[in-house]
Amino acid sequence: MFAVPRTLVVGYGNISRRDDGVGHYVAERIQDQGVESIHTMVLQQLGPELAETISDYDLVVFVDVYLDKNAEGLQVISVESLYRPSAITHSLSPSSLLALTQALYHRQPRAIIVAIPGYDFDFGMELSEGTERWAGVAVERILKIHDETEEKPGGAKN
């Protein structure tokens, strides 16, 4: 019997800065779908303490906003394990987090970033209309990627 691949969706950003909170929004919508093999978490930023958690998953989807005045469209980016030293030790990039996971737990899940265009970063709790529209597209895309991962197990590297 094969184990069902497990997916972790990590939505991160500042929910008090409108579109910067889109990662939280998407993770919550994914959670609402009730897919047993998808777990979600929401964070302000990615920290080193997350390495142990992500080592248990086959696929990790990092959901964040990107800023571009001409931003139009969802970006799905494969994450490669690469440590980049930073003066900020309490916050990591997805690639540095994967490298830390490999170094500490000798396991590296497949990982992607789903980047959603952001248009409004003023103080506030609601997403702009454009970002909310792309967030819906992101939910659909993440569910599709998860389904494809279930069809071909073995996403994590030991």
CSV table of C-alpha atoms in Angstrom, one decimal:
chain,number,residue,atom,x,y,z
A,1,MET,CA,0.0,0.0,0.0
A,2,PHE,CA,1.4,3.4,-1.0
A,3,ALA,CA,1.2,6.4,1.4
A,4,VAL,CA,-0.8,9.3,0.1
A,5,PRO,CA,1.5,12.2,-0.8
A,6,ARG,CA,1.1,15.1,1.7
A,7,THR,CA,1.1,18.7,0.7
A,8,LEU,CA,1.7,21.7,2.9
A,9,VAL,CA,0.5,25.1,1.8
A,10,VAL,CA,2.3,27.9,3.6
A,11,GLY,CA,0.7,31.3,3.2
A,12,TYR,CA,2.8,34.2,4.4
A,13,GLY,CA,2.8,37.9,4.6
A,14,ASN,CA,1.4,40.8,6.5
A,15,ILE,CA,-2.4,40.7,6.7
A,16,SER,CA,-2.5,44.3,7.9
A,17,ARG,CA,-1.1,45.6,4.6
A,18,ARG,CA,-4.0,44.6,2.3
A,19,ASP,CA,-2.5,42.6,-0.7
A,20,ASP,CA,0.5,41.5,1.4
A,21,GLY,CA,-1.9,39.2,3.2
A,22,VAL,CA,-2.9,37.2,0.1
A,23,GLY,CA,-0.8,34.2,1.2
A,24,HIS,CA,-3.1,33.9,4.3
A,25,TYR,CA,-6.2,34.3,2.2
A,26,VAL,CA,-5.2,31.6,-0.2
A,27,ALA,CA,-4.1,29.2,2.6
A,28,GLU,CA,-7.5,29.7,4.3
A,29,ARG,CA,-9.4,29.0,1.1
A,30,ILE,CA,-7.4,25.8,0.5
A,31,GLN,CA,-8.2,24.8,4.1
A,32,ASP,CA,-11.9,25.4,3.4
A,33,GLN,CA,-11.7,22.8,0.6
A,34,GLY,CA,-11.3,20.0,3.2
A,35,VAL,CA,-8.8,18.0,1.3
A,36,GLU,CA,-7.4,15.5,3.8
A,37,SER,CA,-3.9,15.3,2.3
A,38,ILE,CA,-3.4,19.1,2.2
A,39,HIS,CA,-2.4,20.9,5.4
A,40,THR,CA,-2.1,24.6,5.6
A,41,MET,CA,-0.4,27.2,7.8
A,42,VAL,CA,-0.2,31.0,7.8
A,43,LEU,CA,2.8,33.0,9.0
A,44,GLN,CA,4.1,36.5,9.0
A,45,GLN,CA,7.4,35.3,7.6
A,46,LEU,CA,9.4,32.1,7.0
A,47,GLY,CA,11.7,31.2,9.9
A,48,PRO,CA,14.2,28.5,10.5
A,49,GLU,CA,11.8,26.7,12.9
A,50,LEU,CA,9.7,25.7,9.9
A,51,ALA,CA,12.4,23.3,8.6
A,52,GLU,CA,11.3,20.4,10.8
A,53,THR,CA,7.7,20.9,9.8
A,54,ILE,CA,8.3,20.9,6.0
A,55,SER,CA,10.6,17.9,6.3
A,56,ASP,CA,7.4,15.8,6.8
A,57,TYR,CA,5.8,16.7,3.5
A,58,ASP,CA,6.2,15.6,-0.2
A,59,LEU,CA,5.2,19.0,-1.6
A,60,VAL,CA,5.4,22.4,0.0
A,61,VAL,CA,3.6,25.3,-1.7
A,62,PHE,CA,4.8,28.8,-0.5
A,63,VAL,CA,2.1,31.4,-1.3
A,64,ASP,CA,3.1,35.1,-1.3
A,65,VAL,CA,2.5,38.3,-3.1
A,66,TYR,CA,4.8,40.0,-5.7
A,67,LEU,CA,4.9,43.6,-6.5
A,68,ASP,CA,5.2,44.9,-10.0
A,69,LYS,CA,3.5,48.0,-11.3
A,70,ASN,CA,2.5,46.0,-14.4
A,71,ALA,CA,1.8,42.8,-12.4
A,72,GLU,CA,-0.7,40.7,-14.2
A,73,GLY,CA,-0.8,37.0,-13.7
A,74,LEU,CA,0.0,34.3,-11.4
A,75,GLN,CA,3.6,33.0,-11.2
A,76,VAL,CA,4.4,29.4,-10.3
A,77,ILE,CA,8.1,29.0,-9.6
A,78,SER,CA,10.0,25.8,-8.7
A,79,VAL,CA,12.2,26.3,-5.6
A,80,GLU,CA,15.7,24.9,-5.6
A,81,SER,CA,17.6,24.3,-2.4
A,82,LEU,CA,20.1,27.1,-2.1
A,83,TYR,CA,21.3,28.8,1.1
A,84,ARG,CA,21.9,32.5,0.9
A,85,PRO,CA,23.4,34.1,4.0
A,86,SER,CA,21.4,37.0,5.3
A,87,ALA,CA,21.8,39.6,8.0
A,88,ILE,CA,18.3,38.8,9.0
A,89,THR,CA,18.6,35.5,10.8
A,90,HIS,CA,14.9,35.1,11.9
A,91,SER,CA,13.5,35.2,8.3
A,92,LEU,CA,14.5,32.9,5.4
A,93,SER,CA,13.7,32.6,1.7
A,94,PRO,CA,12.0,29.5,0.5
A,95,SER,CA,15.3,28.2,-1.1
A,96,SER,CA,17.3,28.8,2.1
A,97,LEU,CA,14.6,27.1,4.1
A,98,LEU,CA,14.8,24.0,1.8
A,99,ALA,CA,18.6,24.0,2.2
A,100,LEU,CA,18.3,24.1,6.0
A,101,THR,CA,15.7,21.3,5.9
A,102,GLN,CA,18.1,19.2,3.9
A,103,ALA,CA,21.1,20.0,6.2
A,104,LEU,CA,19.2,19.2,9.4
A,105,TYR,CA,16.8,16.4,8.4
A,106,HIS,CA,18.4,14.9,5.3
A,107,ARG,CA,15.1,15.3,3.5
A,108,GLN,CA,13.9,17.9,1.0
A,109,PRO,CA,10.3,18.1,-0.2
A,110,ARG,CA,9.5,19.3,-3.7
A,111,ALA,CA,8.7,23.0,-3.3
A,112,ILE,CA,7.1,25.7,-5.4
A,113,ILE,CA,6.2,29.4,-4.9
A,114,VAL,CA,2.9,30.6,-6.0
A,115,ALA,CA,3.3,34.3,-6.4
A,116,ILE,CA,0.2,36.5,-6.7
A,117,PRO,CA,0.3,40.0,-8.1
A,118,GLY,CA,-0.3,42.7,-5.5
A,119,TYR,CA,-1.6,46.2,-6.2
A,120,ASP,CA,-2.4,47.8,-2.8
A,121,PHE,CA,-0.1,47.7,0.2
A,122,ASP,CA,-1.7,50.4,2.3
A,123,PHE,CA,-2.9,49.6,5.8
A,124,GLY,CA,-6.1,47.5,5.8
A,125,MET,CA,-7.3,44.0,6.0
A,126,GLU,CA,-9.1,43.5,2.6
A,127,LEU,CA,-7.5,42.5,-0.6
A,128,SER,CA,-7.7,44.7,-3.7
A,129,GLU,CA,-10.1,43.4,-6.4
A,130,GLY,CA,-7.3,42.4,-8.7
A,131,THR,CA,-5.4,40.5,-6.1
A,132,GLU,CA,-8.5,38.7,-4.9
A,133,ARG,CA,-9.3,37.6,-8.4
A,134,TRP,CA,-5.8,36.2,-8.8
A,135,ALA,CA,-6.1,34.5,-5.4
A,136,GLY,CA,-9.0,32.5,-6.7
A,137,VAL,CA,-6.9,31.4,-9.7
A,138,ALA,CA,-4.1,30.4,-7.2
A,139,VAL,CA,-6.4,28.2,-5.2
A,140,GLU,CA,-7.5,26.3,-8.3
A,141,ARG,CA,-3.9,26.0,-9.5
A,142,ILE,CA,-2.6,24.7,-6.1
A,143,LEU,CA,-5.4,22.1,-6.0
A,144,LYS,CA,-4.5,21.0,-9.5
A,145,ILE,CA,-0.8,20.7,-8.7
A,146,HIS,CA,-1.7,18.7,-5.6
A,147,ASP,CA,-3.9,16.3,-7.6
A,148,GLU,CA,-1.0,15.8,-10.1
A,149,THR,CA,1.3,15.1,-7.2
A,150,GLU,CA,-1.1,12.4,-5.9
A,151,GLU,CA,-1.1,10.8,-9.4
A,152,LYS,CA,2.6,10.4,-9.4
A,153,PRO,CA,3.9,9.8,-5.8
A,154,GLY,CA,7.4,10.4,-4.6
A,155,GLY,CA,7.9,14.1,-4.6
A,156,ALA,CA,10.3,14.4,-1.7
A,157,LYS,CA,14.1,13.8,-2.0
A,158,ASN,CA,15.9,11.9,0.7
